Each structure stands twice: as C-alpha cells, then as structure tokens.
Short mmCIF file of C-alpha atoms in Angstrom, two decimals:
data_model
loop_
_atom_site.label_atom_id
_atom_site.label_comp_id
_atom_site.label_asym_id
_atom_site.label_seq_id
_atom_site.Cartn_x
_atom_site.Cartn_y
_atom_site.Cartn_z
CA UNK A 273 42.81 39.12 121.99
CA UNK A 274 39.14 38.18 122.77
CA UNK A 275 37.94 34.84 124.04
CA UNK A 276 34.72 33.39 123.84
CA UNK A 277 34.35 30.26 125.95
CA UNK A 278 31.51 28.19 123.80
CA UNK A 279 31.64 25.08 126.72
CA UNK A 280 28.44 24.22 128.63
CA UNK A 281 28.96 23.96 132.36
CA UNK A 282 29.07 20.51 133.47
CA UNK A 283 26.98 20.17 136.78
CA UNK A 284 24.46 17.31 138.37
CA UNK A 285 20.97 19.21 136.79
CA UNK A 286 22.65 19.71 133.49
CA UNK A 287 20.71 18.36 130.10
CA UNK A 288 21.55 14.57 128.67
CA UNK A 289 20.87 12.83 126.22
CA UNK A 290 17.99 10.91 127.06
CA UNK A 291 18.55 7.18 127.27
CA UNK A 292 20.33 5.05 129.57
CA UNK A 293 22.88 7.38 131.10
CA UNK A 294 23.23 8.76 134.18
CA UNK A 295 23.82 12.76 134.44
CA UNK A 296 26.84 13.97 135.81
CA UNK A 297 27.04 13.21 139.60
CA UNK A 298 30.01 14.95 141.68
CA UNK A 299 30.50 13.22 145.30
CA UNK A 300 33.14 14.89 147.49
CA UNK A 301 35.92 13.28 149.15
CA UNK A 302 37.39 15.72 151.22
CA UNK A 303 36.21 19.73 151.85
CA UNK A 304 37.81 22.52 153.64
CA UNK A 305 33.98 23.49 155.08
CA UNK A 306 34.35 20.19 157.01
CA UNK A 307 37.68 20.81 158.23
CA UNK A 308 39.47 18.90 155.55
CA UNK A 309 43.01 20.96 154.46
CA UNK A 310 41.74 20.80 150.91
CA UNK A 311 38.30 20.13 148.81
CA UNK A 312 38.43 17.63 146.59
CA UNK A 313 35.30 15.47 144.43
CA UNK A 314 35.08 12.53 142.35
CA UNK A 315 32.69 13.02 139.05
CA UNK A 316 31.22 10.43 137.29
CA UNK A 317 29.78 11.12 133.78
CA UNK A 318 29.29 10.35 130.28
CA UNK A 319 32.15 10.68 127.67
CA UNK A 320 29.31 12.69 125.76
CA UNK A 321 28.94 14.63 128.57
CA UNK A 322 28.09 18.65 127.54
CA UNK A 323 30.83 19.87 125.17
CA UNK A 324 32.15 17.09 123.41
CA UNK A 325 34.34 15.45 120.77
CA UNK A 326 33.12 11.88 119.36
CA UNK A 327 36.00 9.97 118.50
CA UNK A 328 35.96 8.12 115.09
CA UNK A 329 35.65 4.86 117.29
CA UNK A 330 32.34 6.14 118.39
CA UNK A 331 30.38 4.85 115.22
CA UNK A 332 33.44 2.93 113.02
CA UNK A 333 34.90 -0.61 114.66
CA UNK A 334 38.55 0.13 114.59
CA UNK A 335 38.19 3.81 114.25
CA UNK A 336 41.12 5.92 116.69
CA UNK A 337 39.78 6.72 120.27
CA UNK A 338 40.34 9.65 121.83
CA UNK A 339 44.24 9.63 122.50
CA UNK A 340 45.44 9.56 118.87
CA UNK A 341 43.27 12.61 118.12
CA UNK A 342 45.34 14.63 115.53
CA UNK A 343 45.55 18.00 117.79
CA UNK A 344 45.41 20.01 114.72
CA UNK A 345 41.82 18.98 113.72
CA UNK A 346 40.34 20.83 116.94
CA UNK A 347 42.65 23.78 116.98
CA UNK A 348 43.22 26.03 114.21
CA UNK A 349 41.39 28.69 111.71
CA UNK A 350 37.43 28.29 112.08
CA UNK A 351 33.88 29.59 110.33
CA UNK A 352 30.78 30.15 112.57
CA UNK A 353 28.28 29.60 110.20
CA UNK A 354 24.40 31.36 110.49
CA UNK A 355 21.81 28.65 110.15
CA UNK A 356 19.48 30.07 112.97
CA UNK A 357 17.05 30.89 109.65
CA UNK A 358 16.69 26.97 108.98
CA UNK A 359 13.93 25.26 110.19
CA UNK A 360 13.69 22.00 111.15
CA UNK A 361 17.03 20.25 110.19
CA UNK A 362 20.12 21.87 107.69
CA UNK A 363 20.00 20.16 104.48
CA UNK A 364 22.59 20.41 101.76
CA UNK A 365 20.90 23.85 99.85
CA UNK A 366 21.34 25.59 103.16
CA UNK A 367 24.70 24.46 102.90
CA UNK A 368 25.46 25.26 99.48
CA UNK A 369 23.61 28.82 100.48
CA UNK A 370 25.91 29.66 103.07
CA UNK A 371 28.94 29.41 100.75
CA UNK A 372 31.08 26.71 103.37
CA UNK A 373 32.95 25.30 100.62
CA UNK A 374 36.69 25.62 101.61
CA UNK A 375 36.92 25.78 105.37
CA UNK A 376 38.01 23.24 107.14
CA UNK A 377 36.76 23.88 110.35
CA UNK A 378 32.93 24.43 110.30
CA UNK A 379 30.33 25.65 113.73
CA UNK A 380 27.10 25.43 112.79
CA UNK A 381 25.24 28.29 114.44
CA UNK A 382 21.21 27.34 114.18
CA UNK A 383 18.09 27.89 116.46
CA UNK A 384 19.21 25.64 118.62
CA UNK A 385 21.75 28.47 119.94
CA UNK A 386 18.82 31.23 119.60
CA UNK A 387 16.50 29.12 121.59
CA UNK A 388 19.63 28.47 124.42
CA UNK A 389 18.87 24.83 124.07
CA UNK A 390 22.23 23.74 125.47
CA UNK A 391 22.09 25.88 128.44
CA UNK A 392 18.85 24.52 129.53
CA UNK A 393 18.22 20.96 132.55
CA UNK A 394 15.90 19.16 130.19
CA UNK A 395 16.06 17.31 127.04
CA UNK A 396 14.51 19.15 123.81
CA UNK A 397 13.58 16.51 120.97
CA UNK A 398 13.03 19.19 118.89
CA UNK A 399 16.64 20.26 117.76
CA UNK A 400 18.04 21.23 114.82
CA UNK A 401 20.77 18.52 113.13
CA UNK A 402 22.23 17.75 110.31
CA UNK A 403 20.36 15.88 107.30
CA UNK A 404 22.14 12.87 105.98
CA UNK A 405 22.16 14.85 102.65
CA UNK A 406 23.94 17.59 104.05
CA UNK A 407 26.53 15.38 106.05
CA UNK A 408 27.16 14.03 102.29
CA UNK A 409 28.03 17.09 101.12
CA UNK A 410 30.05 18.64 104.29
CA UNK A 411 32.35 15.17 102.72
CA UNK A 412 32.60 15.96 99.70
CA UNK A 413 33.41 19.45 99.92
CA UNK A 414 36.38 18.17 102.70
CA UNK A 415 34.95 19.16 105.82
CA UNK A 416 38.13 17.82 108.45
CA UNK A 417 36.01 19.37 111.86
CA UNK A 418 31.95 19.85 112.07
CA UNK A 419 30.95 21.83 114.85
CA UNK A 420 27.01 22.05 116.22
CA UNK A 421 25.22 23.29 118.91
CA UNK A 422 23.47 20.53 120.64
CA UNK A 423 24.26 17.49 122.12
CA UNK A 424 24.22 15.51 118.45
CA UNK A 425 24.96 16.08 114.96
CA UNK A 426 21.56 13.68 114.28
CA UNK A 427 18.25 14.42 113.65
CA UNK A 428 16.63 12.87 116.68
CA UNK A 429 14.33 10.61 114.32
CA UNK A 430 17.29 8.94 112.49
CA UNK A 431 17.44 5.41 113.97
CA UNK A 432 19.86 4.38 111.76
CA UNK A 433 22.43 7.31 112.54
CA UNK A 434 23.20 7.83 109.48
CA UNK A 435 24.69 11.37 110.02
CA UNK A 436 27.46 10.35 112.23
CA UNK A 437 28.44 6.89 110.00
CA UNK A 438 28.40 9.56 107.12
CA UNK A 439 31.17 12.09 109.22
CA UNK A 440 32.99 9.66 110.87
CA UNK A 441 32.90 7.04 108.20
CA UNK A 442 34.89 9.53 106.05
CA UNK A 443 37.07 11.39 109.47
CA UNK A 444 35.73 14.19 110.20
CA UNK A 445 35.76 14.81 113.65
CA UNK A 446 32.55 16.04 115.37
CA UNK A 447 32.02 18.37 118.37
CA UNK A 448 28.97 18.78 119.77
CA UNK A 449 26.92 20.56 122.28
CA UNK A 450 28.89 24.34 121.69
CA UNK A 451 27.52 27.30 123.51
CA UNK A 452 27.11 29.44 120.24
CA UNK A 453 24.00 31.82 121.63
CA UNK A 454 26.76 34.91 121.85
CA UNK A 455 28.57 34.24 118.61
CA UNK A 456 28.37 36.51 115.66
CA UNK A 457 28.61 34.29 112.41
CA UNK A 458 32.93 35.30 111.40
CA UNK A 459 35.66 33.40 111.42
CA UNK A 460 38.03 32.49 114.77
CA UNK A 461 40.98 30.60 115.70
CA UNK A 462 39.37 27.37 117.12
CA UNK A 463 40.76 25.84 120.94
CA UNK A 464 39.43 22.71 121.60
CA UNK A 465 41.69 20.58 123.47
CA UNK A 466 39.46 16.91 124.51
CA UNK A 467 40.97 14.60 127.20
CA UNK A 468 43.67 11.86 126.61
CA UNK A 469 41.38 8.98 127.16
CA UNK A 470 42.84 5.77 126.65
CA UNK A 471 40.47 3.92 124.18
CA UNK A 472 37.72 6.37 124.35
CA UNK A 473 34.98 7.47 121.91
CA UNK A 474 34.71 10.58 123.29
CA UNK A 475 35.91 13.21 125.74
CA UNK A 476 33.99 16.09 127.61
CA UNK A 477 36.12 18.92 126.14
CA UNK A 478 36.68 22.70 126.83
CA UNK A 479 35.90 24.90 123.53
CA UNK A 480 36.78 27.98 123.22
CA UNK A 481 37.16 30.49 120.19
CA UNK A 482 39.57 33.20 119.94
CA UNK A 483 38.84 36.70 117.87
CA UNK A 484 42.20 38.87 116.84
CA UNK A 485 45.67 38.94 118.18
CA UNK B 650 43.99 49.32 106.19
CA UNK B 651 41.79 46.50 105.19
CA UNK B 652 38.52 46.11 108.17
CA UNK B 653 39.01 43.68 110.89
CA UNK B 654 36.81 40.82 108.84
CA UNK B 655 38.96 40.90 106.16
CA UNK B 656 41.49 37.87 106.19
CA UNK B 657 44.63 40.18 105.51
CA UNK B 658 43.69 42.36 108.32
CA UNK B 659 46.44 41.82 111.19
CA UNK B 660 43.94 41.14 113.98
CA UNK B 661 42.07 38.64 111.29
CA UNK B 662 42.46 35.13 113.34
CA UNK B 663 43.91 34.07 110.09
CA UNK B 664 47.04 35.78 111.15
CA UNK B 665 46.91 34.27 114.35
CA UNK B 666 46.74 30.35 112.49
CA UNK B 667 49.58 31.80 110.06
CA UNK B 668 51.43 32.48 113.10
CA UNK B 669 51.45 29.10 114.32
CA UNK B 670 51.86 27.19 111.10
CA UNK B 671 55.61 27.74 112.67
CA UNK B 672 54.89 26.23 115.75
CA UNK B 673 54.77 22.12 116.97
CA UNK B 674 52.70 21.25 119.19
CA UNK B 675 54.06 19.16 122.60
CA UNK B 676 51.67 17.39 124.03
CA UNK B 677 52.51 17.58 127.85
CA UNK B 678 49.92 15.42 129.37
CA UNK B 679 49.76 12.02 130.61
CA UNK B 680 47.35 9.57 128.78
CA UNK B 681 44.54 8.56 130.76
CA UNK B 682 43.91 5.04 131.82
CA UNK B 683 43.18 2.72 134.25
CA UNK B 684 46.04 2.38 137.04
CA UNK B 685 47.57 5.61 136.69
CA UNK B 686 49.28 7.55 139.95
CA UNK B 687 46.45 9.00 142.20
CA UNK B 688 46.74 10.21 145.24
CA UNK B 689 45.70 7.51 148.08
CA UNK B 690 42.48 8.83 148.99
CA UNK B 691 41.26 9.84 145.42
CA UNK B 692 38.91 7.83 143.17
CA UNK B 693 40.82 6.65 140.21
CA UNK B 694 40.59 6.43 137.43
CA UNK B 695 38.19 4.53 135.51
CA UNK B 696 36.27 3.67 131.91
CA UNK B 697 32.67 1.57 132.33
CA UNK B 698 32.00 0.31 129.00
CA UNK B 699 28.36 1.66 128.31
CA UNK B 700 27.59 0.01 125.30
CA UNK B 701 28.88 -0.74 122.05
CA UNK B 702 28.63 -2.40 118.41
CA UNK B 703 30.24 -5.80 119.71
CA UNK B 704 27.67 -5.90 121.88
CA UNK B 705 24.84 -5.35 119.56
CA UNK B 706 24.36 -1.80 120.37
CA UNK B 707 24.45 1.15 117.21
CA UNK B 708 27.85 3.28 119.19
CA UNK B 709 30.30 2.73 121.63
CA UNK B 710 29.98 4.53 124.68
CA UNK B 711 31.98 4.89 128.27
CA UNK B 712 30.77 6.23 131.51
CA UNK B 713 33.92 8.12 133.17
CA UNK B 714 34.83 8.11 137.07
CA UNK B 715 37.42 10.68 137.64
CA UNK B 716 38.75 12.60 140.36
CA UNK B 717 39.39 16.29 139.48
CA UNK B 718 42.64 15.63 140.69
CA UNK B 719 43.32 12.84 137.95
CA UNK B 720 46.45 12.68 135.81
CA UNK B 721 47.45 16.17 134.10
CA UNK B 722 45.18 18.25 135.81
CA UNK B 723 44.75 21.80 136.79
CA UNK B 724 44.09 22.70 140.45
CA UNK B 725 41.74 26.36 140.94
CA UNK B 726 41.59 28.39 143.97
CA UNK B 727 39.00 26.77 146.14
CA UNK B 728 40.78 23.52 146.40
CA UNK B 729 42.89 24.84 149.28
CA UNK B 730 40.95 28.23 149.94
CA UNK B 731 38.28 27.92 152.14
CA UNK B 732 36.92 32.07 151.98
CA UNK B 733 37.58 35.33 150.37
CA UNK B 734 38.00 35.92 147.01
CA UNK B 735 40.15 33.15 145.99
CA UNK B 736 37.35 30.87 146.99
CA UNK B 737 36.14 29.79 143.57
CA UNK B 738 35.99 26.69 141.13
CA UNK B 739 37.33 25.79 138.28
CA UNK B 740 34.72 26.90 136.45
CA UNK B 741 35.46 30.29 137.17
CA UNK B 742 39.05 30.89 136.27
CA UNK B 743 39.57 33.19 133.45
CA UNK B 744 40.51 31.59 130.21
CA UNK B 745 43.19 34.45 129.28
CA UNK B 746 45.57 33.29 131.97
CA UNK B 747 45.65 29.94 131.20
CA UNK B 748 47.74 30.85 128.06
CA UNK B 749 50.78 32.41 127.66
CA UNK B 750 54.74 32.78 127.61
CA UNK B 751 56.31 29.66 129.57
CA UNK B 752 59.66 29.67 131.57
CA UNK B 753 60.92 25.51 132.16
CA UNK B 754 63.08 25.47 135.00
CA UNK B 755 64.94 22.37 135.06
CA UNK B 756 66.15 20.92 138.50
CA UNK B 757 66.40 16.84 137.95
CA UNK B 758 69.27 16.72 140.71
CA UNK B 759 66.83 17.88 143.90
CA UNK B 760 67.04 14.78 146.22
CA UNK B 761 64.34 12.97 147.76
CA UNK B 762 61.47 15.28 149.01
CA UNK B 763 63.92 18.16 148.41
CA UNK B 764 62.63 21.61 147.81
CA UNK B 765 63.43 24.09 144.72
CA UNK B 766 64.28 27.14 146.01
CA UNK B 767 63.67 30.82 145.00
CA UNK B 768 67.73 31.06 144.35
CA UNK B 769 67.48 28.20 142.05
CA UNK B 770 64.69 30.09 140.21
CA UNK B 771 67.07 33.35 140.31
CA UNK B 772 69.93 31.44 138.82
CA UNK B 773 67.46 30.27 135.99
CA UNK B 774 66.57 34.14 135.04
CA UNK B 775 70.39 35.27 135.17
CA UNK B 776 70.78 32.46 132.69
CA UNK B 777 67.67 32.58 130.71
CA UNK B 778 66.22 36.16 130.92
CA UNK B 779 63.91 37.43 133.81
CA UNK B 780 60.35 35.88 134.55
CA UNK B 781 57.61 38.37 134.37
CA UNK B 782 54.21 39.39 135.05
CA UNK B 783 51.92 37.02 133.57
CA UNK B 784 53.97 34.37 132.45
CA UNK B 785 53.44 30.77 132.82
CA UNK B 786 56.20 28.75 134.97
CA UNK B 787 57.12 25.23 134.77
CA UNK B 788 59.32 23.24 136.76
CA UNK B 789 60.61 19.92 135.56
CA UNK B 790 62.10 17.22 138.32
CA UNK B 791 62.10 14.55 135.70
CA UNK B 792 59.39 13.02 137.97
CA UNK B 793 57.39 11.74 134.70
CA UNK B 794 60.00 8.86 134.29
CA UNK B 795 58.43 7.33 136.95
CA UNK B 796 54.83 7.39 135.86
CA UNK B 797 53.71 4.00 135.13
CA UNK B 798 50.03 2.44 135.37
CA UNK B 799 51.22 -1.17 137.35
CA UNK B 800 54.16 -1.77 140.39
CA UNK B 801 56.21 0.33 138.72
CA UNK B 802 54.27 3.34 138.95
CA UNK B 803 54.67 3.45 142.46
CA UNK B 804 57.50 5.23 142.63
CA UNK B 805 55.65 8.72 141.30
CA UNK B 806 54.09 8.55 145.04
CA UNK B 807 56.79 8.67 147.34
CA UNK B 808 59.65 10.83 148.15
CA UNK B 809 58.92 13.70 145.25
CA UNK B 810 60.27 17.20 145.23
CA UNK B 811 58.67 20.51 145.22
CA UNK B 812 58.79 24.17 145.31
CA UNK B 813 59.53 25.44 148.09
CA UNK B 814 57.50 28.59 149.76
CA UNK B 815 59.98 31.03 149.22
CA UNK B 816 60.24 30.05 145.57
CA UNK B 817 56.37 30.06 145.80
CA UNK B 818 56.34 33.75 147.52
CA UNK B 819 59.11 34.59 144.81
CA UNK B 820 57.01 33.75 142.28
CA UNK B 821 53.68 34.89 143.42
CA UNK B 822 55.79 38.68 143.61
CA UNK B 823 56.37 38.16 139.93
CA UNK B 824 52.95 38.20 139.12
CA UNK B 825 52.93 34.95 137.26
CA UNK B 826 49.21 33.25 135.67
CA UNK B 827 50.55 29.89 136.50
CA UNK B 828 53.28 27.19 138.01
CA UNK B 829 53.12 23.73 136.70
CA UNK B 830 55.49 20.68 137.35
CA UNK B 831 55.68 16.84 136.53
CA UNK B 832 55.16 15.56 140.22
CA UNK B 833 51.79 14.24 141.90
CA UNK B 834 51.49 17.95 143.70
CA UNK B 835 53.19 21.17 143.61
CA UNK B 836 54.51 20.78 146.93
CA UNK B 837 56.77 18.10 148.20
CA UNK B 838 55.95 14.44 149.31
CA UNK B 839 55.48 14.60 152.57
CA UNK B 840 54.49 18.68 153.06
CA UNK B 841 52.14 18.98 155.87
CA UNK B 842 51.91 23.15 155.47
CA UNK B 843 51.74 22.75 151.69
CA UNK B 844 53.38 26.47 151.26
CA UNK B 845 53.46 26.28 147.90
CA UNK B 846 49.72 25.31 147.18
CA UNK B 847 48.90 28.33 149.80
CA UNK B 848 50.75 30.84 148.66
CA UNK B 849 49.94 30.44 144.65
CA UNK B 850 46.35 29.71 145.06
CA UNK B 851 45.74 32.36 147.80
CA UNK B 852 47.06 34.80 145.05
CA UNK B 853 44.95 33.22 142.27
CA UNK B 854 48.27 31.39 140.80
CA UNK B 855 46.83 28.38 139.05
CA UNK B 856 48.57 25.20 139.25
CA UNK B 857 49.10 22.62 136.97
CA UNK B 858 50.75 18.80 138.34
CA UNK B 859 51.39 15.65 136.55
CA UNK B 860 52.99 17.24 133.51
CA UNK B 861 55.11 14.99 131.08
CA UNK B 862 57.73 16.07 128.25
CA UNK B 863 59.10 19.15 129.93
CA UNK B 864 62.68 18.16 128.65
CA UNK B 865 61.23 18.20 124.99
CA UNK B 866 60.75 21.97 126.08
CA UNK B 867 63.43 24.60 125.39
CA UNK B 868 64.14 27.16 128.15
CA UNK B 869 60.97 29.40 126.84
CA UNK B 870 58.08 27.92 125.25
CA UNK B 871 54.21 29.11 125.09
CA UNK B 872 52.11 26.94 127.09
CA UNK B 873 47.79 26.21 127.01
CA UNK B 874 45.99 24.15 129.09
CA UNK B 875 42.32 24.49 129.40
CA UNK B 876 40.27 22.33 132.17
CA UNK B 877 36.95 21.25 132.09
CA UNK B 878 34.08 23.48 133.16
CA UNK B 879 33.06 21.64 136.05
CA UNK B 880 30.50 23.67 138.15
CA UNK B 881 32.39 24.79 141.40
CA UNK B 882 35.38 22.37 140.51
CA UNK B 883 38.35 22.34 143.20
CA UNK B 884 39.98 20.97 139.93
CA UNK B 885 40.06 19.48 136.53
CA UNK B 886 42.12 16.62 134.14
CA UNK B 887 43.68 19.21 131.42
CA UNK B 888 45.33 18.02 128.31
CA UNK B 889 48.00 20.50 128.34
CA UNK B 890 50.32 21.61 125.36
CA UNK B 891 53.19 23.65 124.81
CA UNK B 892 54.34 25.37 121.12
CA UNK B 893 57.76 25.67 120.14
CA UNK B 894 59.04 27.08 117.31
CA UNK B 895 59.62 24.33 114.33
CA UNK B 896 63.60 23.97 113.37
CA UNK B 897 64.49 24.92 110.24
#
C-alpha cells in the first residue's frame, strides 16, 4: 500500500488568502527546552487554512457546517485528473475532454501543481480555477466531491463567486489547496478526514491518497 | 492478469473501496466546541466569527484558536521528548502507522486514578487473540460519559485512570503503531512521572486521548486517525474513526 500525503504544511510563513486574515500563528505554552516536562502550543488560524474542506454553510444560509459532514463524501474511490495543459482557468470542453463523467470523486491536477503554487509563502493571483461553466457541468454530470490545487475553486476575478454558489448550491463538497505536484493523473482511494467543528464552514484537513492494497 | 491501472486488477484502489463497501464507519471523536474539557493551562477552544452573509459579507468565515492538545487529538514524539530521535512533530509522523488493526480493551471498573495494568492487557489477549506488531491499541474507561461542554463536564478532569508503565513497557515490547483511550491523557490524573507518555513516545508509540464510542467497538476493529500537518507540532485535534464490519 502506497500513501501520498497531498496536505500543505501549516506553519506561521505559509501562503493565505489575501484579505483580512491573519496567517497561522503558533504561541507556545509550555516547552521541554525551557524546562517544562512537556511542549505544548496554542495555534490560531483560519478555517481555510492550507488543505481544506468548505462546508456547504460556507456560501448557502442554512447549509450543514462542518460536523454533519457525510464521512463518505471525503473518503472513498477517487480520479486525479490532468489539467496542467489548460491555461488560464478549466472550462467545461476541458472537462468534457478529460472524459470525468462518472466519478464521483474528482482532483483537479492543473499548473497550479506544476508551478508548486501551494507550497510557496506568498499569494499568486494568477491561479488556475474553475469557470462557472465548468462548475455547471461538474453538477450536472453528479460530481458529490471536487478536489483543486489551490487555496479556491474561484477564478480570482469572480466577485460574485459564482463557482462556489454553483458547487455548494447543488452539495458538492469542495477541498481545496491539495499538494498534487507528485501525483500521476490515476485513480486512488481518497482519505480526507476534516475536523468536527461545531458550526463551522470549514476545517483545515489532512488529505491523503492511497495507491493499491 | 489485468495491469495495475485496470479497475479489476487486485491492487486497483477500486478493490480497496469494494472492500469497505462492508465496513461502517464509527466516528470516535468528540465534536468540537466552545467549553469542551482542556487541560488547565491550555488555550481552549474557540470559533471568532470572521465574517458572514448576515452580516453583509459574500461567505461565512471563522478564525480558530486551538491548542494541539484540544479534544480528540493525537500527541507525536516531541511533546514529551526533549532529544534524540524521537524528538519530532507532528508533522513528521509517518502516515502508514496511523492506520491499522485495532485491539479495544475494555476496563470501565478501574477506580479513581487507578492504573490498567499489563496483566489486565494479558487477560484481554488470552480472551481475544494476541496483540501484535503494528497494531493499534485502544483502551476504553468509559471516561467519555463524562465529557460535557458546561459544570458537568468537569468531571472528565479529575480523578481519571490510565495505563500504567508496565502496561506501557508491555506494550511498547509488542511493537504496537499506537495506544489511544477516552480520558484527558494517557496517563492517570494525578501522574507526576507520566510512565506511560515516556515510555510510548520515547519508542515512537503515538498516542491518541479524548476518544468517544469505544463501546460501539467490538473487541477488534480497524482504526484511522490522521492529525493535522502542523509544522513541528507537539500535537494535533484528529477526527478519528474506526470500521467495523456491517451485520448482515
């Protein structure tokens, strides 16, 4: 059994999204180099910190939070799709190219994860998303789970986020910011296993994918 | 033989999601919220409301404040390990141990602050089948009835069991990936040595605390539980599961 940990490490100089939140900040209460028995640190950070799930109550008004995630939408059978060819944003022909029709778990591999945007401090406007077009159709083929590999499923320009009211309007749960750089396009058994957070519309989670038996 | 990408090939992870269209998932964690059980000198736990819709703003959005040490978490070497090779994060402990063949000892009778003891874990395996290398072990106190998030949570903090350091050193022999339990630590309320947090650590035994629905749990079960990759961590919240096989 191989596993491939797709999870960015969460530290103080990681990337954010950039508006009014704070990155990550770790503050120790205790540490065995001061004497202390044991080490111990507080973290404050966003629930869209790194590798995350948005909750449906992210975008929708009475949309579940975090707790009453179905585990079954984040853990089962998945497709790593290739998209690093796409430029600019993945519409719906690149889509209907890549023959996703079918799956219910979809990772969108695209430059983003060639040019190691996730693992890098700053913020890169520049990413690769999904059109509103192609959310449409990842709906209307059944799409339960949409995987991508930044820290949002929207094209940076949308104002009117119309990508995520398209997914979570109809369900579909949304992870973002995977680590896909070292991940051949295949199919894997999906681990992603978010937080219990009370009311939430999100959770830091840790991703990984599992090849074989 | 079909190739290893085709679907009906055994090591296809399509035979791995077949496999566990049999199994239920158990959710074993706790959910988190404000007033949970922390330990007295921890931050707890807490949700700032960042933004949201009601408030005129396009999402919601919370700002966490955790300890790594909150609710079901997962403790890695360095949080009692001050040197040698032991002496890393949480971010660092391999994935492939965290997942595996689970042994749920019950002892619900201990008294106040008592200790498990390896005998008691003996008695289990003459019963049950022996523990091995690599398996997951998980002691249930019934401690989890007591969780609460006002006054009556209070009762999680005082007087709890634990495993005692031969049990620990009994353990650690076997070669286990991992002991977890539904009390605040590992080690009994009140443990000044904290044997059992020594002794598993030091060996690169993780540990996993605040556990709930170990009695939904038959004697073997297979248990995941992977934490957060927190740079240099001495710990991380975990939502932890356990499959069992689905009756009939």
């Amino acid at each position: 059994m191989e596993i491939i940990d797709v999870t960015r490490t969460v530290d103080p100089k990681m990337l954010k999204w950039p508006d009014d939140t704070e990155p990550p900040s770790q503050e120790f209460v205790t540490r065995t180099d001061n004497g202390d028995p044991a080490t111990v640190s507080e973290w404050k950070m966003s629930s869209h910190t790194g590798t995350h799930m948005d909750a449906r109550m992210h975008f929708i008004p009475d949309g579940w939070p975090m707790e009453a995630l179905d585990l079954s939408r984040s853990v089962g059978l998945c497709r790593v799709v290739d998209l690093t060819h796409v430029e600019g944003h993945v519409g719906r022909a690149d889509l209907e190219a890549a023959e996703v029709a079918g799956q219910a778990r979809l990772l969108l591999k695209t430059r983003n994860s060639e040019l190691g945007f996730m693992q890098r401090e700053e913020f890169e406007e520049g990413y690769s998303a999904i059109s509103r077009e192609a959310a449409e159709y990842l709906v209307e083929i059944g799409v339960e789970t949409i995987g991508v590999d930044y820290l949002s499923v929207e094209p940076f320009e949308d104002a009117g986020f119309s990508t995520h009211h398209t997914l979570l309007g109809a369900d579909v749960v949304i992870l973002e910011g995977l680590v896909l750089t070292e991940v051949e396009p295949g199919e894997y058994f999906l681990a992603c296993l978010p937080l219990k957070l009370a009311g939430s519309d999100g959770s830091p989670a840790r991703a990984i994918l599992i090849r074989g038996l | 033989m079909p190739d290893e990408k085709d679907p009906k090939h055994p090591k296809h992870p399509t035979a791995l999601a077949a496999l566990l269209q049999g199994f239920e998932i158990i959710d074993l964690s706790h959910t988190l919220e404000e007033g949970i059980p922390s330990w007295p000198t921890h931050a707890r736990f807490g949700q700032v409301l960042y933004e949201s819709y009601e408030l005129g703003d396009v999402a919601r959005h919370y700002g966490l404040t955790l300890s790594e040490h909150t609710g079901t978490h997962m403790d890695a070497p360095l949080h009692f390990i001050a040197e040698g090779p032991a002496h890393y994060g949480i971010d660092e402990v391999p994935l492939d141990r965290l997942a595996g063949r689970a042994a749920t000892i019950e002892a619900p009778e201990l008294p106040r602050s008592g200790l498990l003891t390896a005998a008691h874990v003996r008695e289990w395996e003459e019963e049950y089948g022996s523990i091995e290398e690599l398996d997951v072990v998980l002691v249930r106190y019934g401690w989890d009835r007591r969780w609460g998030t006002g006054p009556e949570g209070t009762s999680f903090l005082e007087d709890w069991p634990g495993l005692g350091g031969d049990a620990a050193e009994y353990l650690v022999g076997k070669g286990v990936s991992l002991v977890g339990c539904d009390t605040l630590a590992v080690d009994a309320f009140g443990s000044e040595e904290n044997p059992a947090h020594y002794a598993l650590l030091g060996k690169e035994v993780y540990i996993v605390e605040n556990l709930k629905n170990l009695d939904r749990l038959p004697p073997w079960s297979f248990f995941v539980a992977f934490p957060l990759k927190v740079r240099g961590g001495s710990g991380s919240p975990v939502r932890a599961v356990a499959l069992m096989h689905r009756e009939g």
